[in-house]
PDB file of C-alpha atoms in Angstrom:
ATOM      1  CA  ASP A   1     -18.813  -2.271 -93.538  1.00  0.00           C
ATOM      2  CA  SER A   2     -16.600  -5.212 -92.896  1.00  0.00           C
ATOM      3  CA  GLY A   3     -18.320  -7.429 -95.298  1.00  0.00           C
ATOM      4  CA  VAL A   4     -19.213  -9.771 -92.640  1.00  0.00           C
ATOM      5  CA  THR A   5     -22.827 -10.236 -91.979  1.00  0.00           C
ATOM      6  CA  GLN A   6     -24.575 -11.414 -88.675  1.00  0.00           C
ATOM      7  CA  THR A   7     -28.285 -11.927 -88.034  1.00  0.00           C
ATOM      8  CA  PRO A   8     -30.160 -11.103 -86.023  1.00  0.00           C
ATOM      9  CA  LYS A   9     -28.659  -7.906 -84.623  1.00  0.00           C
ATOM     10  CA  HIS A  10     -30.649  -8.415 -81.330  1.00  0.00           C
ATOM     11  CA  LEU A  11     -32.390 -11.289 -79.722  1.00  0.00           C
ATOM     12  CA  ILE A  12     -34.353 -11.597 -76.547  1.00  0.00           C
ATOM     13  CA  THR A  13     -35.374 -14.900 -75.399  1.00  0.00           C
ATOM     14  CA  ALA A  14     -36.338 -16.827 -72.141  1.00  0.00           C
ATOM     15  CA  THR A  15     -34.214 -19.008 -70.090  1.00  0.00           C
ATOM     16  CA  GLY A  16     -34.166 -22.724 -71.274  1.00  0.00           C
ATOM     17  CA  GLN A  17     -34.785 -21.853 -74.825  1.00  0.00           C
ATOM     18  CA  ARG A  18     -32.644 -22.396 -77.936  1.00  0.00           C
ATOM     19  CA  VAL A  19     -31.344 -19.870 -80.449  1.00  0.00           C
ATOM     20  CA  THR A  20     -29.518 -19.801 -83.546  1.00  0.00           C
ATOM     21  CA  LEU A  21     -27.077 -17.088 -84.573  1.00  0.00           C
ATOM     22  CA  ARG A  22     -26.074 -16.864 -88.128  1.00  0.00           C
ATOM     23  CA  CYS A  23     -22.792 -15.387 -89.819  1.00  0.00           C
ATOM     24  CA  SER A  24     -21.993 -14.859 -93.496  1.00  0.00           C
ATOM     25  CA  PRO A  25     -18.208 -14.409 -93.947  1.00  0.00           C
ATOM     26  CA  ARG A  26     -16.574 -11.899 -96.343  1.00  0.00           C
ATOM     27  CA  SER A  27     -16.526 -13.148-100.072  1.00  0.00           C
ATOM     28  CA  GLY A  28     -13.474 -15.461-100.411  1.00  0.00           C
ATOM     29  CA  ASP A  29     -12.871 -16.027 -96.663  1.00  0.00           C
ATOM     30  CA  LEU A  30     -12.692 -19.701 -95.657  1.00  0.00           C
ATOM     31  CA  SER A  31     -12.169 -19.199 -92.007  1.00  0.00           C
ATOM     32  CA  VAL A  32     -14.882 -18.277 -89.522  1.00  0.00           C
ATOM     33  CA  TYR A  33     -14.332 -17.522 -85.821  1.00  0.00           C
ATOM     34  CA  TRP A  34     -16.986 -17.027 -83.091  1.00  0.00           C
ATOM     35  CA  TYR A  35     -16.342 -14.849 -80.071  1.00  0.00           C
ATOM     36  CA  GLN A  36     -18.482 -14.154 -76.875  1.00  0.00           C
ATOM     37  CA  GLN A  37     -18.153 -10.663 -75.269  1.00  0.00           C
ATOM     38  CA  SER A  38     -19.967 -10.274 -72.024  1.00  0.00           C
ATOM     39  CA  LEU A  39     -20.564  -6.617 -70.669  1.00  0.00           C
ATOM     40  CA  ASP A  40     -17.413  -4.866 -70.211  1.00  0.00           C
ATOM     41  CA  GLN A  41     -15.398  -8.054 -70.892  1.00  0.00           C
ATOM     42  CA  GLY A  42     -12.912  -9.239 -73.406  1.00  0.00           C
ATOM     43  CA  LEU A  43     -13.325 -11.381 -76.473  1.00  0.00           C
ATOM     44  CA  GLN A  44     -13.686 -14.946 -75.455  1.00  0.00           C
ATOM     45  CA  PHE A  45     -12.837 -17.402 -78.176  1.00  0.00           C
ATOM     46  CA  LEU A  46     -15.380 -20.013 -78.830  1.00  0.00           C
ATOM     47  CA  ILE A  47     -14.794 -21.900 -81.943  1.00  0.00           C
ATOM     48  CA  GLN A  48     -13.202 -21.643 -85.475  1.00  0.00           C
ATOM     49  CA  TYR A  49     -14.006 -23.415 -88.830  1.00  0.00           C
ATOM     50  CA  TYR A  50     -12.178 -23.653 -91.801  1.00  0.00           C
ATOM     51  CA  ASN A  51     -13.820 -24.573 -95.072  1.00  0.00           C
ATOM     52  CA  GLY A  52     -16.498 -26.524 -93.372  1.00  0.00           C
ATOM     53  CA  GLU A  53     -14.185 -28.204 -90.822  1.00  0.00           C
ATOM     54  CA  GLU A  54     -13.840 -27.340 -87.052  1.00  0.00           C
ATOM     55  CA  ARG A  55     -10.236 -26.431 -86.594  1.00  0.00           C
ATOM     56  CA  ALA A  56     -10.003 -24.974 -83.039  1.00  0.00           C
ATOM     57  CA  LYS A  57     -12.254 -24.839 -79.938  1.00  0.00           C
ATOM     58  CA  GLY A  58     -11.979 -22.399 -77.087  1.00  0.00           C
ATOM     59  CA  ASN A  59     -14.125 -22.183 -73.961  1.00  0.00           C
ATOM     60  CA  ILE A  60     -17.314 -23.352 -75.635  1.00  0.00           C
ATOM     61  CA  LEU A  61     -19.971 -24.848 -73.527  1.00  0.00           C
ATOM     62  CA  GLU A  62     -21.397 -28.134 -74.171  1.00  0.00           C
ATOM     63  CA  ARG A  63     -24.731 -26.442 -74.601  1.00  0.00           C
ATOM     64  CA  PHE A  64     -23.347 -24.533 -77.515  1.00  0.00           C
ATOM     65  CA  SER A  65     -22.543 -25.965 -81.018  1.00  0.00           C
ATOM     66  CA  ALA A  66     -21.591 -24.541 -84.394  1.00  0.00           C
ATOM     67  CA  GLN A  67     -21.143 -25.571 -87.961  1.00  0.00           C
ATOM     68  CA  GLN A  68     -20.027 -24.089 -91.134  1.00  0.00           C
ATOM     69  CA  PHE A  69     -22.073 -25.076 -94.214  1.00  0.00           C
ATOM     70  CA  PRO A  70     -20.795 -25.647 -97.907  1.00  0.00           C
ATOM     71  CA  ASP A  71     -21.479 -22.114 -98.752  1.00  0.00           C
ATOM     72  CA  LEU A  72     -19.337 -21.050 -95.927  1.00  0.00           C
ATOM     73  CA  HIS A  73     -21.845 -19.361 -93.886  1.00  0.00           C
ATOM     74  CA  SER A  74     -21.834 -20.376 -90.170  1.00  0.00           C
ATOM     75  CA  GLU A  75     -24.325 -20.919 -87.425  1.00  0.00           C
ATOM     76  CA  LEU A  76     -23.817 -20.837 -83.706  1.00  0.00           C
ATOM     77  CA  ASN A  77     -26.544 -22.662 -81.824  1.00  0.00           C
ATOM     78  CA  LEU A  78     -27.036 -21.917 -78.182  1.00  0.00           C
ATOM     79  CA  SER A  79     -29.374 -24.249 -76.222  1.00  0.00           C
ATOM     80  CA  SER A  80     -30.864 -24.527 -72.648  1.00  0.00           C
ATOM     81  CA  LEU A  81     -30.064 -20.739 -72.338  1.00  0.00           C
ATOM     82  CA  GLU A  82     -29.172 -19.224 -68.948  1.00  0.00           C
ATOM     83  CA  LEU A  83     -29.188 -15.694 -67.828  1.00  0.00           C
ATOM     84  CA  GLY A  84     -25.346 -15.747 -67.951  1.00  0.00           C
ATOM     85  CA  ASP A  85     -25.309 -16.411 -71.692  1.00  0.00           C
ATOM     86  CA  SER A  86     -26.502 -12.808 -72.235  1.00  0.00           C
ATOM     87  CA  ALA A  87     -23.753 -11.366 -74.212  1.00  0.00           C
ATOM     88  CA  LEU A  88     -22.600  -9.870 -77.594  1.00  0.00           C
ATOM     89  CA  TYR A  89     -21.635 -12.765 -79.995  1.00  0.00           C
ATOM     90  CA  PHE A  90     -19.292 -11.767 -82.715  1.00  0.00           C
ATOM     91  CA  CYS A  91     -18.360 -13.674 -85.718  1.00  0.00           C
ATOM     92  CA  ALA A  92     -15.152 -12.899 -87.640  1.00  0.00           C
ATOM     93  CA  SER A  93     -13.683 -14.245 -90.993  1.00  0.00           C
ATOM     94  CA  SER A  94     -10.348 -14.210 -92.650  1.00  0.00           C
ATOM     95  CA  VAL A  95      -8.812 -15.696 -95.736  1.00  0.00           C
ATOM     96  CA  LEU A  96      -6.438 -17.671 -93.315  1.00  0.00           C
ATOM     97  CA  THR A  97      -3.163 -17.150 -95.005  1.00  0.00           C
ATOM     98  CA  GLU A  98      -0.170 -16.140 -92.848  1.00  0.00           C
ATOM     99  CA  GLY A  99      -0.710 -12.805 -91.230  1.00  0.00           C
ATOM    100  CA  THR A 100      -4.028 -11.851 -92.438  1.00  0.00           C
ATOM    101  CA  GLU A 101      -6.673  -9.670 -90.754  1.00  0.00           C
ATOM    102  CA  ALA A 102      -9.755 -10.883 -89.200  1.00  0.00           C
ATOM    103  CA  PHE A 103     -12.768  -8.895 -90.128  1.00  0.00           C
ATOM    104  CA  PHE A 104     -15.675  -8.778 -87.410  1.00  0.00           C
ATOM    105  CA  GLY A 105     -19.362  -8.589 -88.048  1.00  0.00           C
ATOM    106  CA  GLN A 106     -21.397  -6.114 -86.190  1.00  0.00           C
ATOM    107  CA  GLY A 107     -22.328  -8.793 -83.448  1.00  0.00           C
ATOM    108  CA  THR A 108     -25.571 -10.257 -82.228  1.00  0.00           C
ATOM    109  CA  ARG A 109     -26.732  -8.875 -78.766  1.00  0.00           C
ATOM    110  CA  LEU A 110     -28.396 -11.717 -77.076  1.00  0.00           C
ATOM    111  CA  THR A 111     -30.432 -11.040 -73.893  1.00  0.00           C
ATOM    112  CA  VAL A 112     -31.825 -14.061 -72.002  1.00  0.00           C
ATOM    113  CA  VAL A 113     -34.622 -13.044 -69.567  1.00  0.00           C
TER     114      VAL A 113
ATOM    115  CA  GLY B   1      -2.191 -23.222 -76.272  1.00  0.00           C
ATOM    116  CA  GLU B   2      -1.494 -19.586 -76.750  1.00  0.00           C
ATOM    117  CA  ASN B   3      -1.955 -17.141 -73.785  1.00  0.00           C
ATOM    118  CA  VAL B   4      -2.145 -13.481 -74.408  1.00  0.00           C
ATOM    119  CA  GLU B   5      -1.772 -11.111 -71.318  1.00  0.00           C
ATOM    120  CA  GLN B   6      -2.566  -7.273 -71.782  1.00  0.00           C
ATOM    121  CA  HIS B   7      -1.726  -4.490 -69.529  1.00  0.00           C
ATOM    122  CA  PRO B   8      -3.146  -2.227 -68.159  1.00  0.00           C
ATOM    123  CA  SER B   9      -6.801  -2.974 -68.116  1.00  0.00           C
ATOM    124  CA  THR B  10      -7.658   0.731 -67.958  1.00  0.00           C
ATOM    125  CA  LEU B  11      -5.680   3.809 -68.875  1.00  0.00           C
ATOM    126  CA  SER B  12      -6.421   7.505 -68.636  1.00  0.00           C
ATOM    127  CA  VAL B  13      -4.297  10.012 -70.333  1.00  0.00           C
ATOM    128  CA  GLN B  14      -4.450  13.743 -70.995  1.00  0.00           C
ATOM    129  CA  GLU B  15      -5.204  14.806 -74.493  1.00  0.00           C
ATOM    130  CA  GLY B  16      -2.156  15.279 -76.266  1.00  0.00           C
ATOM    131  CA  ASP B  17      -0.063  12.935 -74.318  1.00  0.00           C
ATOM    132  CA  SER B  18       0.902   9.438 -75.255  1.00  0.00           C
ATOM    133  CA  ALA B  19      -0.503   6.081 -74.433  1.00  0.00           C
ATOM    134  CA  VAL B  20       1.299   2.725 -74.218  1.00  0.00           C
ATOM    135  CA  ILE B  21      -0.390  -0.608 -73.947  1.00  0.00           C
ATOM    136  CA  LYS B  22       1.680  -3.760 -73.485  1.00  0.00           C
ATOM    137  CA  CYS B  23       0.969  -7.453 -74.397  1.00  0.00           C
ATOM    138  CA  THR B  24       2.932 -10.607 -73.763  1.00  0.00           C
ATOM    139  CA  TYR B  25       2.167 -13.922 -75.569  1.00  0.00           C
ATOM    140  CA  SER B  26       3.287 -17.438 -74.650  1.00  0.00           C
ATOM    141  CA  ASP B  27       3.423 -19.480 -77.886  1.00  0.00           C
ATOM    142  CA  SER B  28       6.830 -18.830 -79.684  1.00  0.00           C
ATOM    143  CA  ALA B  29       5.114 -20.038 -82.921  1.00  0.00           C
ATOM    144  CA  SER B  30       2.971 -16.969 -83.117  1.00  0.00           C
ATOM    145  CA  ASN B  31       3.971 -15.030 -86.135  1.00  0.00           C
ATOM    146  CA  TYR B  32       1.241 -12.215 -86.468  1.00  0.00           C
ATOM    147  CA  PHE B  33       0.268  -9.642 -83.840  1.00  0.00           C
ATOM    148  CA  PRO B  34      -2.753  -7.425 -84.636  1.00  0.00           C
ATOM    149  CA  TRP B  35      -4.301  -4.615 -82.534  1.00  0.00           C
ATOM    150  CA  TYR B  36      -7.942  -3.897 -82.576  1.00  0.00           C
ATOM    151  CA  LYS B  37      -9.980  -0.868 -81.600  1.00  0.00           C
ATOM    152  CA  GLN B  38     -13.408  -1.285 -80.234  1.00  0.00           C
ATOM    153  CA  GLU B  39     -15.685   1.776 -79.816  1.00  0.00           C
ATOM    154  CA  LEU B  40     -18.678   1.426 -77.543  1.00  0.00           C
ATOM    155  CA  GLY B  41     -21.355  -0.826 -79.045  1.00  0.00           C
ATOM    156  CA  LYS B  42     -19.394  -1.445 -82.230  1.00  0.00           C
ATOM    157  CA  ARG B  43     -17.383  -4.132 -83.777  1.00  0.00           C
ATOM    158  CA  PRO B  44     -13.587  -4.592 -83.190  1.00  0.00           C
ATOM    159  CA  GLN B  45     -11.607  -3.113 -86.173  1.00  0.00           C
ATOM    160  CA  LEU B  46      -7.946  -3.525 -87.076  1.00  0.00           C
ATOM    161  CA  ILE B  47      -5.743  -0.526 -86.473  1.00  0.00           C
ATOM    162  CA  ILE B  48      -2.299  -1.927 -87.069  1.00  0.00           C
ATOM    163  CA  ASP B  49      -0.537  -5.147 -87.127  1.00  0.00           C
ATOM    164  CA  ILE B  50       2.899  -6.556 -87.171  1.00  0.00           C
ATOM    165  CA  ARG B  51       4.525  -9.781 -88.354  1.00  0.00           C
ATOM    166  CA  SER B  52       7.207 -11.616 -86.700  1.00  0.00           C
ATOM    167  CA  ASN B  53       9.743 -10.588 -89.158  1.00  0.00           C
ATOM    168  CA  VAL B  54       9.491  -6.868 -88.348  1.00  0.00           C
ATOM    169  CA  GLY B  55      10.402  -5.061 -85.049  1.00  0.00           C
ATOM    170  CA  GLU B  56       8.539  -1.897 -85.513  1.00  0.00           C
ATOM    171  CA  LYS B  57       5.741  -0.466 -87.580  1.00  0.00           C
ATOM    172  CA  LYS B  58       4.410   2.936 -87.496  1.00  0.00           C
ATOM    173  CA  ASP B  59       1.104   4.369 -89.071  1.00  0.00           C
ATOM    174  CA  GLN B  60       0.682   8.144 -88.341  1.00  0.00           C
ATOM    175  CA  ARG B  61       0.172   8.500 -84.573  1.00  0.00           C
ATOM    176  CA  ILE B  62       0.022   4.839 -83.974  1.00  0.00           C
ATOM    177  CA  ALA B  63       3.094   2.572 -83.684  1.00  0.00           C
ATOM    178  CA  VAL B  64       3.539  -1.130 -82.691  1.00  0.00           C
ATOM    179  CA  THR B  65       6.797  -2.591 -81.494  1.00  0.00           C
ATOM    180  CA  LEU B  66       7.621  -6.398 -81.271  1.00  0.00           C
ATOM    181  CA  ASN B  67      10.242  -8.142 -79.123  1.00  0.00           C
ATOM    182  CA  LYS B  68      10.262 -11.694 -80.164  1.00  0.00           C
ATOM    183  CA  THR B  69      12.945 -12.831 -77.791  1.00  0.00           C
ATOM    184  CA  ALA B  70      10.920 -11.504 -74.729  1.00  0.00           C
ATOM    185  CA  LYS B  71       7.612 -12.506 -76.481  1.00  0.00           C
ATOM    186  CA  HIS B  72       6.163  -9.068 -75.964  1.00  0.00           C
ATOM    187  CA  PHE B  73       4.620  -6.402 -78.164  1.00  0.00           C
ATOM    188  CA  SER B  74       3.341  -2.826 -77.549  1.00  0.00           C
ATOM    189  CA  LEU B  75       0.926  -0.293 -78.881  1.00  0.00           C
ATOM    190  CA  HIS B  76       2.062   3.298 -78.691  1.00  0.00           C
ATOM    191  CA  ILE B  77      -0.413   6.100 -79.474  1.00  0.00           C
ATOM    192  CA  THR B  78       1.165   9.627 -79.596  1.00  0.00           C
ATOM    193  CA  GLU B  79      -0.620  13.090 -79.488  1.00  0.00           C
ATOM    194  CA  THR B  80      -3.927  11.343 -78.138  1.00  0.00           C
ATOM    195  CA  GLN B  81      -7.227  12.819 -79.165  1.00  0.00           C
ATOM    196  CA  PRO B  82     -10.653  12.246 -77.699  1.00  0.00           C
ATOM    197  CA  GLU B  83     -11.604   9.942 -80.571  1.00  0.00           C
ATOM    198  CA  ASP B  84      -8.844   7.648 -79.310  1.00  0.00           C
ATOM    199  CA  SER B  85     -11.189   6.683 -76.431  1.00  0.00           C
ATOM    200  CA  ALA B  86     -12.080   3.129 -76.922  1.00  0.00           C
ATOM    201  CA  VAL B  87     -11.123  -0.468 -75.855  1.00  0.00           C
ATOM    202  CA  TYR B  88      -7.962  -1.691 -77.411  1.00  0.00           C
ATOM    203  CA  PHE B  89      -7.274  -5.490 -77.930  1.00  0.00           C
ATOM    204  CA  CYS B  90      -3.994  -7.090 -78.881  1.00  0.00           C
ATOM    205  CA  ALA B  91      -3.976 -10.600 -80.287  1.00  0.00           C
ATOM    206  CA  ALA B  92      -1.415 -13.112 -81.293  1.00  0.00           C
ATOM    207  CA  SER B  93      -1.907 -15.533 -84.115  1.00  0.00           C
ATOM    208  CA  TRP B  94      -0.026 -18.419 -85.924  1.00  0.00           C
ATOM    209  CA  THR B  95      -1.050 -19.890 -89.158  1.00  0.00           C
ATOM    210  CA  ASN B  96      -0.175 -23.329 -90.647  1.00  0.00           C
ATOM    211  CA  PHE B  97      -1.966 -24.554 -93.639  1.00  0.00           C
ATOM    212  CA  GLY B  98      -5.478 -24.058 -92.288  1.00  0.00           C
ATOM    213  CA  ASN B  99      -4.791 -24.351 -88.655  1.00  0.00           C
ATOM    214  CA  GLU B 100      -4.882 -20.981 -87.073  1.00  0.00           C
ATOM    215  CA  LYS B 101      -5.341 -19.594 -83.634  1.00  0.00           C
ATOM    216  CA  LEU B 102      -6.134 -16.148 -82.971  1.00  0.00           C
ATOM    217  CA  THR B 103      -6.153 -15.407 -79.368  1.00  0.00           C
ATOM    218  CA  PHE B 104      -6.995 -11.958 -77.848  1.00  0.00           C
ATOM    219  CA  GLY B 105      -5.775 -10.070 -74.862  1.00  0.00           C
ATOM    220  CA  THR B 106      -8.156  -9.041 -72.158  1.00  0.00           C
ATOM    221  CA  GLY B 107      -8.507  -5.419 -73.611  1.00  0.00           C
ATOM    222  CA  THR B 108      -7.376  -1.981 -72.234  1.00  0.00           C
ATOM    223  CA  ARG B 109     -10.075   0.686 -71.872  1.00  0.00           C
ATOM    224  CA  LEU B 110      -8.316   3.982 -72.843  1.00  0.00           C
ATOM    225  CA  THR B 111      -9.914   7.253 -71.848  1.00  0.00           C
ATOM    226  CA  ILE B 112      -8.719  10.511 -73.261  1.00  0.00           C
ATOM    227  CA  ILE B 113      -9.112  13.273 -70.829  1.00  0.00           C
ATOM    228  CA  PRO B 114      -9.891  16.553 -72.656  1.00  0.00           C
TER     229      PRO B 114
END
């Protein structure tokens, strides 16, 4: 167990719908990353938050948004879902000092039908 | 921004032989290079990492080397075993007072042939 909790583990929804993925980082970790992993693909960086503020943005679609709350948990919102959004979405957290490990949650598998 | 290239994308080796995966990075400011192993359907997990002030690090059958001048780093697995079969990701990271970018390579699917 990495200490990073993601909910739900599985999500099946229809095209056009909106979903929210939730991530609770390890205790003490201020930095949260979101990654998208499509079938047999690599880890595509979406966005990073540090202590409530957006720090870095990757190839995140305008239909996607995220935030980090005062208690440091983070949510990734995906709207107007398309079939191609089906993927495994990982959250990772780290303490964000130089050269520290990022710990991954078990992921949320999103299936858009 | 940082760009990490990883080769090969797939690798098959006989059990007991060695496997080498290579990565290059573009941002000379990167100072931390972790390697993650992802088994089928599971989360990526750190297996070894190296910092920019070190040229080589070893942990049992796994070693990582870093060439800062050439901006490349490699993962070496010796005496491979069936449980080494997985997807391996390299990453490059730099941290500067709350600003950090952790960029992953595209992954290498390693298959150990019994």
